Short mmCIF file of C-alpha atoms in Angstrom, two decimals:
data_model
loop_
_atom_site.label_atom_id
_atom_site.label_comp_id
_atom_site.label_asym_id
_atom_site.label_seq_id
_atom_site.Cartn_x
_atom_site.Cartn_y
_atom_site.Cartn_z
CA MET G 901 46.04 94.82 91.37
CA ASN G 902 43.92 97.89 92.10
CA ALA G 903 40.32 96.74 92.45
CA GLU G 904 38.82 100.20 92.38
CA PRO G 905 36.86 101.17 89.24
CA PHE G 906 38.74 103.41 86.82
CA ILE G 907 36.84 106.50 85.70
CA VAL G 908 37.61 107.07 82.04
CA SER G 909 35.56 110.14 81.31
CA ASP G 910 32.46 112.09 82.18
CA VAL G 911 30.26 114.53 80.24
CA ARG G 912 27.62 116.74 81.81
CA VAL G 913 25.04 119.04 80.21
CA THR G 914 24.16 121.68 82.81
CA ALA G 915 20.61 122.85 83.40
CA ARG G 916 21.61 126.43 82.58
CA ALA G 917 23.17 125.41 79.26
CA ARG G 918 20.15 123.27 78.46
CA SER G 919 17.82 126.21 79.17
CA ARG G 920 19.79 128.57 76.92
CA THR G 921 19.88 125.97 74.16
CA SER G 922 16.12 125.42 74.46
CA ALA G 923 15.39 129.12 74.07
CA PHE G 924 17.64 129.40 71.02
CA LEU G 925 16.18 126.35 69.31
CA ARG G 926 12.59 127.37 70.03
CA GLN G 927 13.24 130.70 68.33
CA ALA G 928 15.20 129.25 65.42
CA CYS G 929 13.30 126.04 64.77
CA GLY G 930 9.93 126.31 66.42
CA THR G 931 8.45 124.15 69.13
CA ARG G 932 7.68 121.22 66.81
CA THR G 933 11.34 120.42 66.24
CA LEU G 934 12.60 121.45 69.65
CA LEU G 935 12.45 118.07 71.33
CA ALA G 936 14.14 116.28 68.45
CA ALA G 937 16.88 118.89 68.28
CA LEU G 938 17.48 118.74 72.01
CA ALA G 939 17.75 114.97 71.85
CA MET G 940 20.34 115.27 69.11
CA LEU G 941 22.36 117.85 71.03
CA THR G 942 22.24 115.89 74.25
CA TRP G 943 23.46 112.77 72.45
CA ALA G 944 26.17 114.71 70.63
CA ALA G 945 27.33 116.40 73.82
CA ALA G 946 27.94 113.00 75.33
CA ALA G 947 30.35 112.27 72.51
CA HIS G 948 32.24 115.56 72.66
CA ALA G 949 35.93 115.30 71.82
CA ALA G 950 37.79 112.60 73.72
CA THR G 951 35.47 112.31 76.67
CA GLY G 952 33.05 109.76 75.19
CA ALA G 953 30.77 107.96 77.61
CA ARG G 954 31.53 107.50 81.30
CA CYS G 955 33.21 104.10 81.55
CA THR G 956 34.40 102.11 84.52
CA VAL G 957 36.79 99.21 84.14
CA ARG G 958 37.72 96.56 86.67
CA ALA G 959 40.17 93.84 85.62
CA GLY G 960 39.37 90.32 86.78
CA ALA G 961 39.34 86.74 85.56
CA GLY G 962 37.08 83.93 84.43
CA GLU G 963 34.47 86.00 82.62
CA THR G 964 34.08 89.43 81.05
CA VAL G 965 31.03 91.58 81.71
CA ILE G 966 30.14 94.49 79.41
CA ASP G 967 27.43 96.96 80.37
CA ALA G 968 26.21 99.21 77.54
CA ILE G 969 23.27 99.88 75.24
CA LEU G 970 22.86 96.62 73.31
CA LEU G 971 22.30 96.90 69.56
CA ASN G 972 20.08 93.88 69.04
CA ASP G 973 17.99 94.99 66.04
CA THR G 974 15.13 96.38 68.09
CA PRO G 975 13.70 99.80 67.24
CA ASP G 976 14.73 101.29 70.58
CA PRO G 977 17.82 99.55 72.00
CA LYS G 978 18.02 99.46 75.78
CA PRO G 979 20.84 99.20 78.31
CA GLY G 980 21.87 95.64 78.98
CA ARG G 981 24.68 93.34 79.92
CA VAL G 982 26.75 90.79 78.04
CA ILE G 983 28.58 87.95 79.80
CA ILE G 984 31.53 86.47 77.91
CA ASP G 985 33.06 83.20 79.04
CA ALA G 986 36.75 82.36 79.23
CA HIS G 987 36.67 80.94 75.68
CA GLY G 988 35.42 84.17 74.12
CA ILE G 989 31.82 83.01 73.67
CA ILE G 990 28.79 85.04 74.71
CA ARG G 991 27.06 83.19 77.54
CA CYS G 992 24.27 85.65 78.27
CA ALA G 993 22.95 88.90 76.78
CA GLY G 994 20.17 90.98 78.29
CA ALA G 995 19.03 93.10 81.19
CA THR G 996 19.19 90.41 83.87
CA CYS G 997 22.45 88.59 83.07
CA GLN G 998 24.72 87.90 86.03
CA PRO G 999 28.31 86.61 86.04
CA THR G 1000 29.18 83.29 87.61
CA ALA G 1001 32.89 84.03 88.09
CA PRO G 1002 33.61 85.51 91.54
CA HIS G 1003 35.78 88.34 90.19
CA PRO G 1004 35.04 88.89 86.49
CA THR G 1005 36.47 91.63 84.32
CA ILE G 1006 33.91 94.43 84.11
CA ILE G 1007 33.73 97.04 81.35
CA SER G 1008 30.85 99.40 82.02
CA CYS G 1009 30.09 102.10 79.44
CA PRO G 1010 26.37 102.74 79.94
CA GLN G 1011 26.09 105.47 77.29
CA ASP G 1012 28.03 103.55 74.63
CA SER G 1013 26.39 101.37 71.99
CA LEU G 1014 27.61 97.77 72.01
CA SER G 1015 27.41 96.16 68.59
CA PRO G 1016 28.46 92.91 66.98
CA GLY G 1017 31.67 93.49 65.07
CA PHE G 1018 31.18 94.51 61.45
CA ILE G 1019 31.64 91.80 58.84
CA ASN G 1020 33.10 92.93 55.51
CA PRO G 1021 32.39 90.17 52.96
CA HIS G 1022 34.01 91.90 50.00
CA ASP G 1023 37.46 93.37 49.71
CA HIS G 1024 40.64 92.81 47.71
CA ILE G 1025 43.10 93.42 50.49
CA ASP G 1026 46.21 92.74 48.43
CA PHE G 1027 45.53 96.13 46.79
CA THR G 1028 45.68 97.87 50.16
CA GLY G 1029 48.96 99.57 49.24
CA ASP G 1030 47.46 101.29 46.19
CA ALA G 1031 46.16 104.79 46.64
CA PRO G 1032 42.74 105.58 45.14
CA LEU G 1033 42.83 105.84 41.38
CA PRO G 1034 42.70 109.40 39.99
CA ASP G 1035 39.17 110.41 39.07
CA THR G 1036 39.12 111.52 35.44
CA GLY G 1037 35.33 111.48 35.33
CA GLU G 1038 35.26 108.54 32.92
CA ARG G 1039 32.59 106.02 33.87
CA PHE G 1040 32.05 102.49 32.63
CA GLU G 1041 29.31 99.97 31.92
CA HIS G 1042 31.22 96.76 32.68
CA ARG G 1043 34.21 95.92 34.83
CA HIS G 1044 36.23 94.60 31.88
CA GLU G 1045 36.04 98.03 30.25
CA TRP G 1046 38.20 99.56 32.97
CA ARG G 1047 40.16 96.36 33.66
CA LYS G 1048 41.18 95.80 30.03
CA GLY G 1049 40.38 99.04 28.20
CA LEU G 1050 37.57 97.44 26.18
CA ASP G 1051 34.80 99.14 24.18
CA GLY G 1052 37.05 102.11 23.55
CA HIS G 1053 37.47 102.88 27.23
CA THR G 1054 40.62 103.77 29.11
CA GLU G 1055 42.28 100.96 31.01
CA LEU G 1056 42.70 101.98 34.62
CA LYS G 1057 46.31 101.42 35.58
CA GLY G 1058 48.14 101.84 38.83
CA ALA G 1059 46.37 99.20 40.89
CA ASP G 1060 48.85 96.39 41.46
CA PRO G 1061 48.46 93.61 44.03
CA ASP G 1062 51.05 93.29 46.76
CA THR G 1063 50.93 90.28 49.06
CA SER G 1064 53.69 91.27 51.46
CA PRO G 1065 52.67 90.28 55.01
CA GLU G 1066 53.29 93.75 56.41
CA LEU G 1067 51.08 95.36 53.81
CA ILE G 1068 48.23 92.92 54.38
CA ALA G 1069 48.49 93.49 58.13
CA TRP G 1070 48.32 97.25 57.55
CA GLY G 1071 45.13 96.82 55.53
CA GLU G 1072 43.55 94.62 58.18
CA LEU G 1073 44.43 97.20 60.83
CA ARG G 1074 42.58 99.85 58.80
CA PHE G 1075 39.50 97.68 58.98
CA LEU G 1076 39.94 96.61 62.60
CA ILE G 1077 40.01 100.13 64.00
CA SER G 1078 36.77 100.93 62.13
CA GLY G 1079 34.96 98.07 63.87
CA ILE G 1080 35.45 95.25 61.36
CA THR G 1081 36.18 91.93 63.07
CA ALA G 1082 35.74 89.55 60.11
CA MET G 1083 36.21 89.87 56.38
CA VAL G 1084 36.61 88.18 53.00
CA GLY G 1085 39.52 89.69 51.12
CA GLY G 1086 41.37 87.18 48.95
CA ASN G 1087 44.45 87.34 51.17
CA MET G 1088 45.13 87.46 54.89
CA ALA G 1089 47.40 88.35 57.76
CA PRO G 1090 47.55 86.12 60.84
CA GLY G 1091 45.53 87.46 63.76
CA LEU G 1092 43.83 90.86 63.60
CA VAL G 1093 40.59 90.43 61.62
CA ARG G 1094 39.03 87.01 61.04
CA ASN G 1095 39.67 85.97 57.44
CA MET G 1096 36.62 83.97 56.45
CA ASP G 1097 38.12 82.70 53.19
CA PHE G 1098 41.15 81.03 54.83
CA ALA G 1099 41.07 78.06 57.20
CA THR G 1100 44.13 79.48 58.97
CA GLY G 1101 42.45 82.86 59.29
CA LEU G 1102 39.24 81.86 61.05
CA GLU G 1103 40.83 82.44 64.49
CA GLY G 1104 38.95 79.56 66.08
CA LEU G 1105 35.58 80.21 64.47
CA PRO G 1106 33.71 76.87 64.31
CA GLN G 1107 33.07 76.72 60.57
CA HIS G 1108 34.92 75.97 57.34
CA ALA G 1109 36.44 78.66 55.16
CA VAL G 1110 34.27 80.20 52.47
CA THR G 1111 35.13 80.41 48.76
CA TYR G 1112 35.89 83.78 47.18
CA GLN G 1113 35.62 83.80 43.38
CA VAL G 1114 36.46 86.87 41.33
CA PHE G 1115 35.76 85.28 37.94
CA PRO G 1116 33.12 82.55 38.29
CA LEU G 1117 32.71 82.40 34.51
CA ASP G 1118 36.48 82.17 33.93
CA ASP G 1119 36.23 85.53 32.19
CA GLY G 1120 39.36 87.09 33.67
CA PRO G 1121 40.98 87.83 30.28
CA GLY G 1122 38.14 90.28 29.64
CA ILE G 1123 35.50 88.07 28.02
CA MET G 1124 32.11 89.77 27.63
CA ARG G 1125 29.09 88.02 26.12
CA THR G 1126 25.51 89.15 25.60
CA HIS G 1127 23.57 86.22 24.13
CA ASP G 1128 25.44 83.07 25.14
CA CYS G 1129 27.77 81.70 27.81
CA ASN G 1130 30.95 81.30 25.80
CA TYR G 1131 33.30 82.55 28.48
CA GLY G 1132 36.40 80.68 29.66
CA ASN G 1133 36.82 76.92 29.51
CA HIS G 1134 36.85 76.43 33.27
CA PRO G 1135 33.90 78.20 34.87
CA SER G 1136 32.75 77.49 38.40
CA THR G 1137 30.08 74.84 38.81
CA PRO G 1138 27.13 74.13 41.11
CA ALA G 1139 29.33 71.52 42.80
CA ASP G 1140 31.75 74.29 43.76
CA VAL G 1141 28.94 76.15 45.49
CA ALA G 1142 27.75 73.03 47.29
CA ALA G 1143 31.25 72.24 48.56
CA THR G 1144 31.66 75.36 50.70
CA PRO G 1145 29.71 77.14 53.45
CA ALA G 1146 29.42 80.20 51.22
CA PHE G 1147 30.44 80.90 47.64
CA LEU G 1148 31.02 84.64 47.17
CA ALA G 1149 31.21 85.52 43.48
CA HIS G 1150 31.53 88.71 41.45
CA VAL G 1151 28.45 88.74 39.23
CA ALA G 1152 26.88 91.40 36.99
CA GLU G 1153 29.38 94.12 37.89
CA GLY G 1154 28.16 96.71 35.45
CA THR G 1155 25.06 98.16 33.87
CA ASN G 1156 25.06 96.87 30.29
CA GLY G 1157 23.79 93.72 28.62
CA ALA G 1158 27.09 91.94 29.09
CA ALA G 1159 26.84 92.42 32.85
CA ARG G 1160 23.27 91.15 32.96
CA ASN G 1161 24.22 88.19 30.78
CA GLU G 1162 26.56 86.92 33.50
CA PHE G 1163 23.64 86.38 35.84
CA ARG G 1164 21.67 84.55 33.15
CA CYS G 1165 24.57 82.18 32.62
CA LEU G 1166 24.85 81.50 36.35
CA SER G 1167 21.16 81.14 37.15
CA SER G 1168 19.69 78.94 34.42
CA ASN G 1169 20.09 75.37 33.22
CA THR G 1170 18.33 76.14 29.93
CA TYR G 1171 19.58 79.54 28.73
CA ASP G 1172 22.56 78.13 26.78
CA ARG G 1173 22.95 74.38 26.31
CA THR G 1174 25.60 74.44 23.57
CA PRO G 1175 29.05 73.63 24.99
CA GLN G 1176 32.10 75.26 23.52
CA GLN G 1177 35.20 73.39 22.45
CA GLY G 1178 37.62 72.95 25.32
CA GLY G 1179 35.02 73.27 28.07
CA GLY G 1180 32.47 75.69 29.39
CA GLY G 1181 30.00 77.50 27.22
CA ILE G 1182 26.81 76.33 28.88
CA SER G 1183 24.64 78.05 31.45
CA GLN G 1184 24.41 76.53 34.92
CA ASP G 1185 22.04 77.25 37.75
CA MET G 1186 24.37 78.05 40.63
CA MET G 1187 21.80 79.95 42.65
CA GLN G 1188 21.87 77.68 45.68
CA PRO G 1189 21.50 78.84 49.31
CA GLY G 1190 25.30 78.94 49.70
CA MET G 1191 25.68 81.50 46.91
CA THR G 1192 26.44 85.14 47.68
CA ILE G 1193 26.52 87.72 44.90
CA LEU G 1194 29.08 90.52 45.01
CA HIS G 1195 28.06 93.76 43.26
CA GLY G 1196 25.04 92.63 41.21
CA VAL G 1197 24.71 96.11 39.73
CA GLY G 1198 22.99 94.73 36.63
CA LEU G 1199 20.30 92.77 38.48
CA GLY G 1200 16.59 93.54 38.18
CA ALA G 1201 13.31 92.78 39.92
CA ASN G 1202 12.95 89.21 38.61
CA ASP G 1203 16.52 88.47 39.66
CA PHE G 1204 15.84 89.74 43.18
CA ASP G 1205 12.84 87.44 43.39
CA LEU G 1206 15.10 84.51 42.60
CA LEU G 1207 17.68 85.60 45.16
CA HIS G 1208 15.06 85.88 47.87
CA ASN G 1209 13.41 82.56 47.03
CA ARG G 1210 16.76 80.74 47.05
CA GLY G 1211 18.11 82.42 50.21
CA ILE G 1212 20.96 84.15 48.37
CA SER G 1213 22.67 87.22 49.84
CA LEU G 1214 23.77 90.34 47.99
CA VAL G 1215 26.84 92.39 48.96
CA TRP G 1216 26.50 96.10 48.24
CA SER G 1217 29.58 98.27 47.62
CA PRO G 1218 28.09 101.71 46.95
CA ARG G 1219 31.26 103.79 46.77
CA SER G 1220 33.08 101.57 44.31
CA ASN G 1221 29.97 101.09 42.16
CA LEU G 1222 29.32 104.81 41.94
CA ALA G 1223 32.97 105.71 41.38
CA LEU G 1224 33.29 103.27 38.47
CA TYR G 1225 29.81 103.14 36.95
CA GLY G 1226 27.91 106.13 38.29
CA ARG G 1227 25.24 103.62 39.24
CA THR G 1228 24.77 100.98 41.89
CA VAL G 1229 22.49 98.03 42.48
CA ASP G 1230 18.81 98.88 42.99
CA ILE G 1231 18.78 98.62 46.78
CA PRO G 1232 15.12 99.65 47.29
CA ALA G 1233 14.00 96.95 44.85
CA ALA G 1234 16.25 94.34 46.44
CA ARG G 1235 14.88 95.20 49.88
CA ALA G 1236 11.30 95.18 48.61
CA HIS G 1237 11.86 91.64 47.33
CA GLY G 1238 13.26 90.53 50.69
CA VAL G 1239 16.89 90.04 49.65
CA THR G 1240 19.42 89.91 52.50
CA ILE G 1241 21.97 92.69 51.90
CA ALA G 1242 25.49 93.07 53.28
CA LEU G 1243 27.92 95.97 52.98
CA GLY G 1244 31.42 95.60 51.52
CA THR G 1245 34.30 98.00 50.91
CA ASP G 1246 35.50 96.35 47.62
CA TRP G 1247 39.05 97.74 47.45
CA LEU G 1248 41.01 100.90 48.09
CA PRO G 1249 41.54 102.00 44.43
CA SER G 1250 37.83 102.72 43.87
CA GLY G 1251 36.15 101.84 47.17
CA SER G 1252 36.37 102.77 50.84
CA MET G 1253 39.39 102.61 53.12
CA ASN G 1254 37.28 101.29 56.01
CA MET G 1255 33.70 100.63 57.07
CA SER G 1256 33.28 104.17 58.40
CA ARG G 1257 33.77 105.57 54.91
CA GLU G 1258 31.52 102.94 53.30
CA PHE G 1259 28.81 103.94 55.75
CA ALA G 1260 29.40 107.60 54.84
CA CYS G 1261 28.79 106.87 51.16
CA ALA G 1262 25.72 104.73 51.87
CA VAL G 1263 24.23 107.46 54.07
CA HIS G 1264 24.92 110.12 51.43
CA TYR G 1265 23.44 108.02 48.63
CA SER G 1266 20.37 107.15 50.69
CA HIS G 1267 19.79 110.79 51.63
CA ASP G 1268 20.29 112.27 48.16
CA HIS G 1269 18.85 109.54 45.95
CA LEU G 1270 16.63 107.25 48.01
CA ALA G 1271 14.74 109.88 50.04
CA SER G 1272 16.61 108.67 53.15
CA ALA G 1273 14.98 105.25 52.81
CA LEU G 1274 17.87 103.58 54.63
CA SER G 1275 17.96 104.26 58.35
CA SER G 1276 21.04 103.86 60.50
CA ARG G 1277 19.48 100.66 61.78
CA ASP G 1278 19.14 99.37 58.20
CA LEU G 1279 22.79 100.09 57.42
CA TRP G 1280 23.95 98.69 60.76
CA ARG G 1281 22.01 95.50 59.99
CA MET G 1282 23.77 95.20 56.62
CA ALA G 1283 27.19 95.44 58.28
CA THR G 1284 26.39 92.89 61.00
CA GLN G 1285 23.59 90.41 60.33
CA GLY G 1286 23.84 90.90 56.57
CA GLY G 1287 27.58 90.28 56.60
CA ALA G 1288 27.14 87.17 58.73
CA ALA G 1289 24.51 85.82 56.34
CA ALA G 1290 26.76 86.53 53.35
CA VAL G 1291 29.44 84.21 54.76
CA HIS G 1292 26.84 81.82 56.21
CA GLY G 1293 28.22 82.38 59.67
CA ASP G 1294 25.05 83.79 61.19
CA SER G 1295 24.74 80.93 63.67
CA VAL G 1296 27.94 82.04 65.43
CA MET G 1297 28.51 85.71 64.54
CA GLY G 1298 26.75 88.92 63.59
CA ALA G 1299 24.56 89.19 66.69
CA ILE G 1300 24.85 89.71 70.43
CA ALA G 1301 23.40 86.36 71.40
CA PRO G 1302 24.29 83.36 73.56
CA GLY G 1303 26.55 80.94 71.70
CA HIS G 1304 27.92 83.60 69.38
CA VAL G 1305 31.58 84.58 69.41
CA ALA G 1306 32.34 87.75 71.35
CA ASP G 1307 33.31 89.87 68.35
CA LEU G 1308 32.08 93.16 69.78
CA VAL G 1309 32.56 96.90 69.35
CA LEU G 1310 31.81 99.76 71.75
CA PHE G 1311 30.83 103.03 70.06
CA ARG G 1312 30.70 106.41 71.76
CA PRO G 1313 27.39 108.27 71.32
CA GLN G 1314 26.86 109.95 67.96
CA GLY G 1315 23.79 111.41 66.29
CA GLN G 1316 20.30 110.86 67.67
CA THR G 1317 20.04 107.10 68.18
CA PRO G 1318 22.23 104.25 69.40
CA TYR G 1319 22.41 102.96 65.81
CA ASP G 1320 23.75 106.34 64.69
CA ALA G 1321 26.64 105.76 67.08
CA ALA G 1322 27.72 102.81 64.94
CA VAL G 1323 26.94 104.18 61.48
CA GLN G 1324 28.37 107.65 62.11
CA SER G 1325 31.43 106.31 63.91
CA THR G 1326 35.04 106.89 63.03
CA PRO G 1327 38.05 105.02 64.40
CA GLY G 1328 38.45 107.87 66.87
CA THR G 1329 34.97 107.40 68.35
CA ILE G 1330 35.35 103.68 68.96
CA ASP G 1331 36.02 102.80 72.59
CA MET G 1332 36.77 99.10 72.09
CA VAL G 1333 37.10 96.40 69.44
CA MET G 1334 37.06 92.84 70.73
CA ARG G 1335 37.55 89.64 68.74
CA GLY G 1336 36.72 86.37 70.47
CA GLY G 1337 36.72 88.04 73.88
CA HIS G 1338 40.17 89.62 73.41
CA VAL G 1339 40.41 93.40 73.18
CA LEU G 1340 42.56 94.41 70.21
CA TYR G 1341 41.89 98.15 69.96
CA GLY G 1342 40.29 100.85 72.00
CA ASP G 1343 40.44 103.82 74.31
CA ARG G 1344 43.85 103.94 75.95
CA LYS G 1345 42.52 104.38 79.47
CA ILE G 1346 40.13 101.45 79.14
CA ILE G 1347 42.85 99.17 77.83
CA ARG G 1348 45.33 100.29 80.46
CA ARG G 1349 42.97 99.13 83.18
CA LEU G 1350 42.56 95.72 81.52
CA HIS G 1351 46.27 94.96 82.08
CA GLN G 1352 46.58 93.21 78.71
CA PRO G 1353 50.00 92.24 77.35
CA GLY G 1354 51.37 93.38 74.02
CA CYS G 1355 49.65 96.79 73.89
CA GLU G 1356 51.04 99.91 72.20
CA LYS G 1357 49.95 103.52 72.47
CA VAL G 1358 48.60 105.05 69.26
CA GLY G 1359 47.02 108.35 68.39
CA ILE G 1360 43.94 108.00 66.18
CA ASP G 1361 42.10 111.08 64.94
CA GLY G 1362 43.43 113.08 67.87
CA GLN G 1363 42.30 110.47 70.39
CA ALA G 1364 44.48 108.50 72.80
CA LYS G 1365 44.09 104.87 71.75
CA ALA G 1366 45.92 101.59 72.15
CA LEU G 1367 46.45 98.56 69.93
CA CYS G 1368 46.95 95.17 71.56
CA ILE G 1369 48.21 93.13 68.62
CA ARG G 1370 51.68 91.97 69.66
CA THR G 1371 50.41 88.63 71.02
CA ASP G 1372 48.08 88.25 68.03
CA GLN G 1373 50.60 88.47 65.17
CA ARG G 1374 54.28 89.18 64.62
CA PHE G 1375 54.38 92.87 63.70
CA SER G 1376 54.38 95.69 66.20
CA PHE G 1377 52.40 98.75 65.24
CA ALA G 1378 55.57 100.82 65.49
CA THR G 1379 57.24 98.59 62.90
CA LEU G 1380 54.24 98.68 60.59
CA LYS G 1381 53.91 102.43 60.81
CA ARG G 1382 57.62 102.97 60.16
CA ASP G 1383 57.72 100.67 57.15
CA MET G 1384 54.45 101.90 55.62
CA THR G 1385 55.56 105.50 56.02
CA ARG G 1386 58.87 104.70 54.35
CA ARG G 1387 57.01 103.12 51.43
CA HIS G 1388 54.52 106.01 51.21
CA ILE G 1389 51.60 103.64 51.66
CA TYR G 1390 48.12 105.08 52.07
CA PRO G 1391 47.55 106.04 55.72
CA LEU G 1392 45.97 103.87 58.37
CA VAL G 1393 43.36 106.49 59.17
CA THR G 1394 42.59 110.10 58.29
CA THR G 1395 40.70 112.94 59.89
CA GLY G 1396 37.67 113.82 57.78
CA THR G 1397 37.54 112.85 54.11
CA PRO G 1398 40.50 110.65 53.11
CA PRO G 1399 42.87 112.02 50.45
CA ASN G 1400 41.64 111.44 46.89
CA GLU G 1401 38.71 109.36 48.15
CA PRO G 1402 36.74 107.93 45.19
CA PRO G 1403 33.57 109.95 44.57
CA CYS G 1404 30.24 108.74 45.91
CA GLU G 1405 28.16 110.28 43.15
CA THR G 1406 25.85 109.34 40.30
CA LEU G 1407 26.45 109.88 36.59
CA GLU G 1408 24.36 113.03 36.72
CA GLU G 1409 26.39 114.44 39.59
CA THR G 1410 29.65 113.67 37.79
CA ARG G 1411 28.32 115.32 34.64
CA ALA G 1412 27.54 118.47 36.61
CA ARG G 1413 30.95 118.46 38.29
CA LEU G 1414 32.97 117.54 35.18
CA PRO G 1415 30.88 118.55 32.15
CA ASN G 1416 33.57 117.53 29.66
CA ALA G 1417 34.28 114.11 31.14
CA ARG G 1418 33.50 110.94 29.23
CA LEU G 1419 30.43 109.36 30.78
CA THR G 1420 28.33 106.32 30.11
CA GLY G 1421 24.58 106.23 30.44
CA PRO G 1422 21.87 108.51 29.06
CA GLU G 1423 22.79 111.99 27.91
#
């Protein structure tokens, strides 16, 4: 085995180029913005094309050492070191950590940002074979309007679940290469991403599987109520919440009174005390610490107070909310009330194909409608710590900390800050994705020097990458790609905006773009 470090890439900004750039920017922007602009250009230059950060890799045994800028939720992340033991657990994280193994594996990417893997607590992965639904401009006020064609609306057709193992694996790969290492999706493929809602999908994580409930009020047939709780006969109960580490439920997905009524029926023991024949019909306070609310578009300030006081998380899916309703949950109000927020992709028909695209929508919405209130650090926190809290796994995941599993991602520099590197990332700018100490995806040169078995060359967004999934599950990437191409399944990754991506826009923006479309909300 060659013990010499392997030089992956190098980027240099020459003094002459820096001087010319300074003169141009001073003339174009003025001195006040010069330093900020230079910082942005210097950071961006380090990420140019395929070069990324300068990385050295030395294969070894016993422990893995990663040197990078550690994203640890501080305002100004610093370079540091992470030591991972032979069981895939972080033993030490910080500036002074030293390995105990005599010849550990070393991955040194000092310009890269090292982040906990993203946790996606909301997807319907058995719809991963469905392309995004055509955008007619019609918007809705409740999910049953588009699910069942209620209130005079058009039923959205064309989204059909498919549980074939190959298709689920393809969907998980989409997430994996965007930095997601754990998810809740209603179905699973062995290996790849941790599936938090399946005991067989935890991949050794020391906790029980969570519960994922699409219809906690047993309202699947399309039942909408506004003044009582006469939904289905078999709603979920507080005992169901207490019996699981986390109970993730679709609640108040919509903007009208029927959407808000769902929360009333799930958060009060007094709102409706009249049972209906056959079961159900009464309100129940299910807002226990194990509860996590998916969507919550119809929630208001008083509801956020309750969520905060009870320790309940909220999962935000901005693209899907905006594409279907032209509105999304009031994130500034939820943050002001101290609610823990996670970020979820929802599903491919109206949501995002991966976390990179969900970030893109969140950034756009924050910039255009929230006066850029959400920083990259805020969004990064939602995808890491927020996701871990949503599945109540924050004692073992979601942070670079001793005792946590080594679910880690290396991002090449992007933007102006180390957090930008994560939030502005694409699968092509990711240098490594590791789950439990095992590298599953990354830069081809890095992986080649790790001498891992079961790796395949792949081209992602024009970058030379590798997938090491053959020892993790039964499908080779070549087989998956061949079969998905034959079936005309939505691609694994795209360059730029994905084809027919659901719009990340408000009702007003849709009205301006499609003035004759049928819209809900104020005229």
